[in-house]
N, CA and C of each residue as an Amber inpcrd file, in Angstrom:
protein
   366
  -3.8230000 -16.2620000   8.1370000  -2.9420000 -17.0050000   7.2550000
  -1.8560000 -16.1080000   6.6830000  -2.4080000 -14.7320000   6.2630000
  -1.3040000 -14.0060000   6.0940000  -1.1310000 -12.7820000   6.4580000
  -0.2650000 -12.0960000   7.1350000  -0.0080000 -10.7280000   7.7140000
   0.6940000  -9.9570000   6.9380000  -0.1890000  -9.0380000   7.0430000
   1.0270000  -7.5130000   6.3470000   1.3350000  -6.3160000   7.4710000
   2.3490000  -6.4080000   7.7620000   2.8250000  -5.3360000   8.4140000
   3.2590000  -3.7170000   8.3940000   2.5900000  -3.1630000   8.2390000
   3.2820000  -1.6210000   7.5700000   4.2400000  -1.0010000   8.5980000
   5.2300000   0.0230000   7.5980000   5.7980000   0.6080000   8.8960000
   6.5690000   2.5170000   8.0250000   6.8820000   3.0600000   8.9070000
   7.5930000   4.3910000   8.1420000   6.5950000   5.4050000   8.1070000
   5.3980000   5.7270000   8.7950000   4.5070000   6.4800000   8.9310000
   5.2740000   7.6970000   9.8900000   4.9340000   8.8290000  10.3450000
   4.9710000   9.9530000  11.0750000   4.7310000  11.0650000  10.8350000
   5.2670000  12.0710000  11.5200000   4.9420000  13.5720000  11.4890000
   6.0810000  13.8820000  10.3990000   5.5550000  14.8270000   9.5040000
   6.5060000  15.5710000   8.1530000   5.8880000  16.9690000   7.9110000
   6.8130000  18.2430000   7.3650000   6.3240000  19.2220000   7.3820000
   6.0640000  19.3800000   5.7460000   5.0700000  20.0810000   5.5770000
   4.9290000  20.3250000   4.0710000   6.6510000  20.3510000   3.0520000
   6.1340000  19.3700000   2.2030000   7.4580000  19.6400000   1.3160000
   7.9640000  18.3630000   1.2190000   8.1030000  17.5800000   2.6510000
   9.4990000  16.5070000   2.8590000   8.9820000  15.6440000   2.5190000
   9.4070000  14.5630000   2.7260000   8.9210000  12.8530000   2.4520000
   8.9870000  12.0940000   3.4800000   8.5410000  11.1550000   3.0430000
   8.4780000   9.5310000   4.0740000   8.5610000   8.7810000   2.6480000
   8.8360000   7.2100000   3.0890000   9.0030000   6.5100000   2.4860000
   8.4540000   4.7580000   3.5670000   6.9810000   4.7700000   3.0670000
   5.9880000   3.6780000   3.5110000   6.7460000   2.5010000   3.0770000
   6.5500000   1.4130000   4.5090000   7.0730000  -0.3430000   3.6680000
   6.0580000  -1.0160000   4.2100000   6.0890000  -1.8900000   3.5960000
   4.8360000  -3.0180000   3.9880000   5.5530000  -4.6490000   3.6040000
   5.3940000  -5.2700000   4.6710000   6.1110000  -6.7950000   4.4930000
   4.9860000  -8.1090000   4.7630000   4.8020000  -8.7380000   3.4470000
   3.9450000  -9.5430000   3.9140000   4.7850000 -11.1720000   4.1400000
   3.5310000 -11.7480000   4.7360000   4.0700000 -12.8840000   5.3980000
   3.4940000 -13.8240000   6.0970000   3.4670000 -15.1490000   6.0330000
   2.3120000 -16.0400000   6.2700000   2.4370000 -17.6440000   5.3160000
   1.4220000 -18.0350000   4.7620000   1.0860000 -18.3620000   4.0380000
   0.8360000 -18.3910000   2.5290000   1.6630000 -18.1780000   1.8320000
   1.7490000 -16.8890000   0.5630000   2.0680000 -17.9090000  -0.6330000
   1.5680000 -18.4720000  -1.5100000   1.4980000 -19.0630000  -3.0870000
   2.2780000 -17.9540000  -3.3920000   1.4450000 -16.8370000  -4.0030000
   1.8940000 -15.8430000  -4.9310000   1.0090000 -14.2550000  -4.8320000
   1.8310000 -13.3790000  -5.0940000   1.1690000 -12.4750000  -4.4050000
   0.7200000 -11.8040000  -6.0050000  -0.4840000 -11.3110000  -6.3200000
  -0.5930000 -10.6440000  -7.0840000  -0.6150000  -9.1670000  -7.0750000
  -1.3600000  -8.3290000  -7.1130000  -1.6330000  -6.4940000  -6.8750000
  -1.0870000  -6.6360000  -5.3660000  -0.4560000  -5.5820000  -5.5260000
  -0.3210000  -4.6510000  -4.1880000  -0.4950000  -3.5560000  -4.1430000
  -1.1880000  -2.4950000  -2.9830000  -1.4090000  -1.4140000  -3.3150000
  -1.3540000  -0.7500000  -1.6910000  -1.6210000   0.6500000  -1.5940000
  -1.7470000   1.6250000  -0.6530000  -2.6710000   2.3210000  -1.0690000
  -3.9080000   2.3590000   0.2370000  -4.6420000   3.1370000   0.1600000
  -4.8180000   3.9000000   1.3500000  -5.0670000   5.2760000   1.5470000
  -5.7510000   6.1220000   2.9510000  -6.7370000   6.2930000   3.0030000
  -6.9080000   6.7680000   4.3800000  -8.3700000   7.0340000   5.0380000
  -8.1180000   8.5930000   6.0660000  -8.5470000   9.7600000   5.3730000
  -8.2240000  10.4590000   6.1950000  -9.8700000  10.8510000   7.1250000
  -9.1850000  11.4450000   8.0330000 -10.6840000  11.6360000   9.5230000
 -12.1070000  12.0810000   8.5930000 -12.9630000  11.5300000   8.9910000
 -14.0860000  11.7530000   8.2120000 -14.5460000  11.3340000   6.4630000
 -13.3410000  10.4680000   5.9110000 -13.5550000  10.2840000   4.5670000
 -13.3080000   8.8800000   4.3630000 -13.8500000   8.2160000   3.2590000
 -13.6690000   6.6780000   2.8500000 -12.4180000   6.6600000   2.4040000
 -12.4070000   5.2600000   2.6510000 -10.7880000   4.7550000   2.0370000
 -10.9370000   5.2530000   0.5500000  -9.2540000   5.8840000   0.2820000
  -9.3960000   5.8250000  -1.3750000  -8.1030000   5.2920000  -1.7800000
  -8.0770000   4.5270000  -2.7160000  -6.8800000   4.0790000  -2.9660000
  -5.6590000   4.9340000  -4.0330000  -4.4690000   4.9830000  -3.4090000
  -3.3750000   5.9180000  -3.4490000  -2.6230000   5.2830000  -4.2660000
  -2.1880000   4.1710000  -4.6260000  -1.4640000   3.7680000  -5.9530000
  -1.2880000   2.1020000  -6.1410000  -1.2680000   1.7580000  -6.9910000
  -1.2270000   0.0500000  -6.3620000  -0.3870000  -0.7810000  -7.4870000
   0.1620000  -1.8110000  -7.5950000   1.5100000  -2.0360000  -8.7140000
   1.0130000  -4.0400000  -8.5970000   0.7900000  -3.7840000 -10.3640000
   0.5630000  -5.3090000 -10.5240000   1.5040000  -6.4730000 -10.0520000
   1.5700000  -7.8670000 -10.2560000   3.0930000  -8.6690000 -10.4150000
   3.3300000  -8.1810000 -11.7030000   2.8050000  -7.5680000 -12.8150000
   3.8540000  -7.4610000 -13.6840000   4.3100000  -6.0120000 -13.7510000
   4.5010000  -5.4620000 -12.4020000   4.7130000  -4.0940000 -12.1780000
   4.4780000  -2.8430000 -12.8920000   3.1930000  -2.8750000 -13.1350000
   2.1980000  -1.7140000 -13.7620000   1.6360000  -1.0180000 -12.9640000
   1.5980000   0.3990000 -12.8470000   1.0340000   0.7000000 -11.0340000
  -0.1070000   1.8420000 -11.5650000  -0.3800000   2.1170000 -11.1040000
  -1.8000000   2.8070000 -10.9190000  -1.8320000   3.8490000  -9.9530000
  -2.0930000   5.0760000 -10.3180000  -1.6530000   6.3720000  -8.9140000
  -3.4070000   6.7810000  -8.7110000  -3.5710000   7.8290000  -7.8720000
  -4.5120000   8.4840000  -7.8610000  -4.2420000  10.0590000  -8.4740000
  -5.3360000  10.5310000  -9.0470000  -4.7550000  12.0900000  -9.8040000
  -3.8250000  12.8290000  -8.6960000  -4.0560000  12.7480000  -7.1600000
  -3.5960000  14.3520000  -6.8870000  -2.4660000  13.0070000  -6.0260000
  -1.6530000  12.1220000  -6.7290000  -0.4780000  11.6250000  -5.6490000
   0.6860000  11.7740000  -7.1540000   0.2040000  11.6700000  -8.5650000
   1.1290000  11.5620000  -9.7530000   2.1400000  12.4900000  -9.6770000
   2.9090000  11.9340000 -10.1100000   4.4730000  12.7690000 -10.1460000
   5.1450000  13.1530000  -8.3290000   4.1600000  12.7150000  -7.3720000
   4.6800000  12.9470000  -6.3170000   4.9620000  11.5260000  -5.4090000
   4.1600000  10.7740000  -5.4970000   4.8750000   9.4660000  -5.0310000
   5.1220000   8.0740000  -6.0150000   5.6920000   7.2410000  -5.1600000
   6.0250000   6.1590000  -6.5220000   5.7470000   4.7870000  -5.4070000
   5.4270000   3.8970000  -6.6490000   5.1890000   2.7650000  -5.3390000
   5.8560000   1.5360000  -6.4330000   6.5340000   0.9840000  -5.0280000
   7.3210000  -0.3270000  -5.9060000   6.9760000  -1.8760000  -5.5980000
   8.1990000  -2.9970000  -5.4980000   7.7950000  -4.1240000  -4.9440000
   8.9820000  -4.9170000  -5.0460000   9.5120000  -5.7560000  -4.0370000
  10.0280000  -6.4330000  -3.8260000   9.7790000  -7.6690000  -3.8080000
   9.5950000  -8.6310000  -4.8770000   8.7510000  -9.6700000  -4.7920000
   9.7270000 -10.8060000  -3.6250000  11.1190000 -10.8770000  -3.9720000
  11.8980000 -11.6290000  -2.8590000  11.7840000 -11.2740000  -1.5880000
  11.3950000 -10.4180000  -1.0010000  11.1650000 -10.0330000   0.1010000
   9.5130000  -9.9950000   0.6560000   8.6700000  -9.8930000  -0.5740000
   7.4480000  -9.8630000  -0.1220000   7.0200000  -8.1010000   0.1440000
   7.4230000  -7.4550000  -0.5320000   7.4870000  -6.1080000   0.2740000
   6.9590000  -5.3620000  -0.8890000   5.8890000  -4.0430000  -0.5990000
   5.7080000  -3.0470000  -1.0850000   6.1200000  -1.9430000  -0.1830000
   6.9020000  -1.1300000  -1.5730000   7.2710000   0.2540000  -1.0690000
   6.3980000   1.2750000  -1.4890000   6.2220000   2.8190000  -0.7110000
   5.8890000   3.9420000  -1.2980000   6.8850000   4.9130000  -1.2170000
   7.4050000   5.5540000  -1.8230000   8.0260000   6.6800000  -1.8050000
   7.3340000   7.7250000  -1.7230000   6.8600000   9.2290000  -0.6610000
   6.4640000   9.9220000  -0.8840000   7.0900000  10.9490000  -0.6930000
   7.2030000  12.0800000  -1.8980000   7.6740000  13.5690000  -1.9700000
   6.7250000  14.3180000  -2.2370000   7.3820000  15.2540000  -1.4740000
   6.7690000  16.8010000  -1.8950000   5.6240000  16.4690000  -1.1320000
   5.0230000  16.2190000   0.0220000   3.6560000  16.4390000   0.7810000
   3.3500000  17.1680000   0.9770000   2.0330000  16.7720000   0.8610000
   1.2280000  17.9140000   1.3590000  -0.0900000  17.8270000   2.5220000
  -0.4440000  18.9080000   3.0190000  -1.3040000  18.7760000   4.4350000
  -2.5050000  17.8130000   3.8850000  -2.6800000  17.5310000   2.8230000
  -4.0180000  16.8180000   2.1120000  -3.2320000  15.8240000   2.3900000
  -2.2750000  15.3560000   2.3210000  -2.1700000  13.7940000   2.3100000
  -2.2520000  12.9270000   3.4590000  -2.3880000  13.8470000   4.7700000
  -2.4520000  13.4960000   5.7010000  -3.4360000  12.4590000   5.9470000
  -3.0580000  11.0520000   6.5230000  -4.3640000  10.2450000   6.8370000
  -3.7250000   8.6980000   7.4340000  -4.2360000   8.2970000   7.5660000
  -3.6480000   6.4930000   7.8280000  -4.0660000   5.5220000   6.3920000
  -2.5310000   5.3690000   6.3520000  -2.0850000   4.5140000   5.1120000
  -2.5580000   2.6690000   5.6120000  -3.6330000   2.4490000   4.2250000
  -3.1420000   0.6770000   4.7080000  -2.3660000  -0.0060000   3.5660000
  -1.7910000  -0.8750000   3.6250000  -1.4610000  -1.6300000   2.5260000
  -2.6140000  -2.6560000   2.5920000  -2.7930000  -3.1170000   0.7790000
  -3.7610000  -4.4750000   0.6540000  -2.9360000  -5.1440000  -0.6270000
  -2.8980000  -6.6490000  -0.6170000  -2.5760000  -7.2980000  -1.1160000
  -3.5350000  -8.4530000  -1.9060000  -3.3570000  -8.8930000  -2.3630000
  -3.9230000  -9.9090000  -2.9740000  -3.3440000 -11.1520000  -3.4950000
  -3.5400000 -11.9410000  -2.5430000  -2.8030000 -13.1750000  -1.9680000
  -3.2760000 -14.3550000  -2.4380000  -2.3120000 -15.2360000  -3.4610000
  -2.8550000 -16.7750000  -3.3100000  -2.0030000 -17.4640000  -2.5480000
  -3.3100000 -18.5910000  -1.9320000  -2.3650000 -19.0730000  -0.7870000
  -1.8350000 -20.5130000  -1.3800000  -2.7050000 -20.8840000  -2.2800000
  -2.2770000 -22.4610000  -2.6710000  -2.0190000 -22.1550000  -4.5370000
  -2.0890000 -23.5710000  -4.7770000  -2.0290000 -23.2610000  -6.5570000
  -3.5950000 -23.9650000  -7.0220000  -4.1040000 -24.1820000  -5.9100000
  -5.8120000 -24.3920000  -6.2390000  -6.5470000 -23.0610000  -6.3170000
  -7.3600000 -23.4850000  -7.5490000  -8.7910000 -22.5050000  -8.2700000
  -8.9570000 -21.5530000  -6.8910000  -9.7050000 -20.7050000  -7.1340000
 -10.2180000 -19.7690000  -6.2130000  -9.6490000 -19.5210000  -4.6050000
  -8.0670000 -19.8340000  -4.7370000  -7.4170000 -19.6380000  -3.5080000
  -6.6310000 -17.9710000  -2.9060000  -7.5440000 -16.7910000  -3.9800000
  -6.7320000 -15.8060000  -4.0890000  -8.0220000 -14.8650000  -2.7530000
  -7.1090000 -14.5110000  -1.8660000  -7.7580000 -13.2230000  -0.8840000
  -7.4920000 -11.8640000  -0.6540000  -8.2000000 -10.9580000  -0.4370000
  -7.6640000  -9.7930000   0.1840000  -6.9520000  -9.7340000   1.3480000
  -5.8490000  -9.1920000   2.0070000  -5.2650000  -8.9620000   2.8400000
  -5.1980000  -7.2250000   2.9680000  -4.9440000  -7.0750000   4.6050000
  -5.3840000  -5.4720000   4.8380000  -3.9090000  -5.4370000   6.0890000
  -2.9920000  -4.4380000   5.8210000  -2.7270000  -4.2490000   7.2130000
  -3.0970000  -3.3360000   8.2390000  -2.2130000  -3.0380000   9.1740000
  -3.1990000  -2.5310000  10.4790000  -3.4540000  -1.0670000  10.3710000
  -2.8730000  -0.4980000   9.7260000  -2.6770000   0.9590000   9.0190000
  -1.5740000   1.7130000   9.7320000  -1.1700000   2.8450000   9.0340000
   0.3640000   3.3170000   9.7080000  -0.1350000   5.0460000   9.3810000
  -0.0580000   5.9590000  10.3840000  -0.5210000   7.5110000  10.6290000
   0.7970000   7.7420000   9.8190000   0.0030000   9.1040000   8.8990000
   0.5100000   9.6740000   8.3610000   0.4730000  11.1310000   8.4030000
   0.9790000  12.4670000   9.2970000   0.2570000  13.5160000   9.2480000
   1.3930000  14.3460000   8.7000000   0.9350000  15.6430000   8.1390000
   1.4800000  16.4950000   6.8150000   1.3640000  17.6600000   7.7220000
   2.1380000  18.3960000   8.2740000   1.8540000  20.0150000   9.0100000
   2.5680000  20.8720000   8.1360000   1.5940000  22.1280000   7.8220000
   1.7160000  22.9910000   7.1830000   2.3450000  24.3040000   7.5630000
């Protein structure tokens, strides 16, 4: 019912940036939280920053002051901005959303996209 697409992932050398987008699309009432979380090789997802509808966002300790995450509600879109990387941040980014699809009670879901590689060389 609803797709999120990520995109802006690649290879970066310590220091530089990328700048993650995610476009959702489908079936969509109203979108509430959006967020980015990674999964690097061998470790659980942890979530990397995530921004209410009333655009309040939430970082993880070791991403503060280095990335920023936004939202485009006309477009459907979460952004990340990331500076200053580092070889730790390396991992596959997903976006998740939290989606109502109707204006009926209990119509709100998780949405996941497909994830987008992110690697940091030192």
């Amino acid at each position: 019912q609803v797709q999120l697409v990520e995109s802006g992932g690649g290879l970066v050398q310590a220091g530089g940036s990328l700048r993650l987008s995610c476009a959702a699309s489908g079936r969509i009432f109203h979108i509430n939280a959006m967020g980015w979380y990674r999964q690097a090789p061998g470790e659980q997802r942890e979530l990397v920053a995530a921004i209410t509808s009333g655009s309040t966002t939430d970082y993880a300790d070791s991403v503060k002051g280095r990335f920023t995450i936004s939202r485009d509600d006309a477009k459907n879109t979460v952004l990340l901005q990331m500076n200053s990387l580092k070889p730790e941040d390396t991992g596959v980014y997903y976006c998740n959303a939290r989606v109502e699809v109707s204006s009926l009670p209990y119509s709100e879901y998780d949405y996941w996209g497909q994830g987008t590689q992110v690697t940091v060389s030192s």
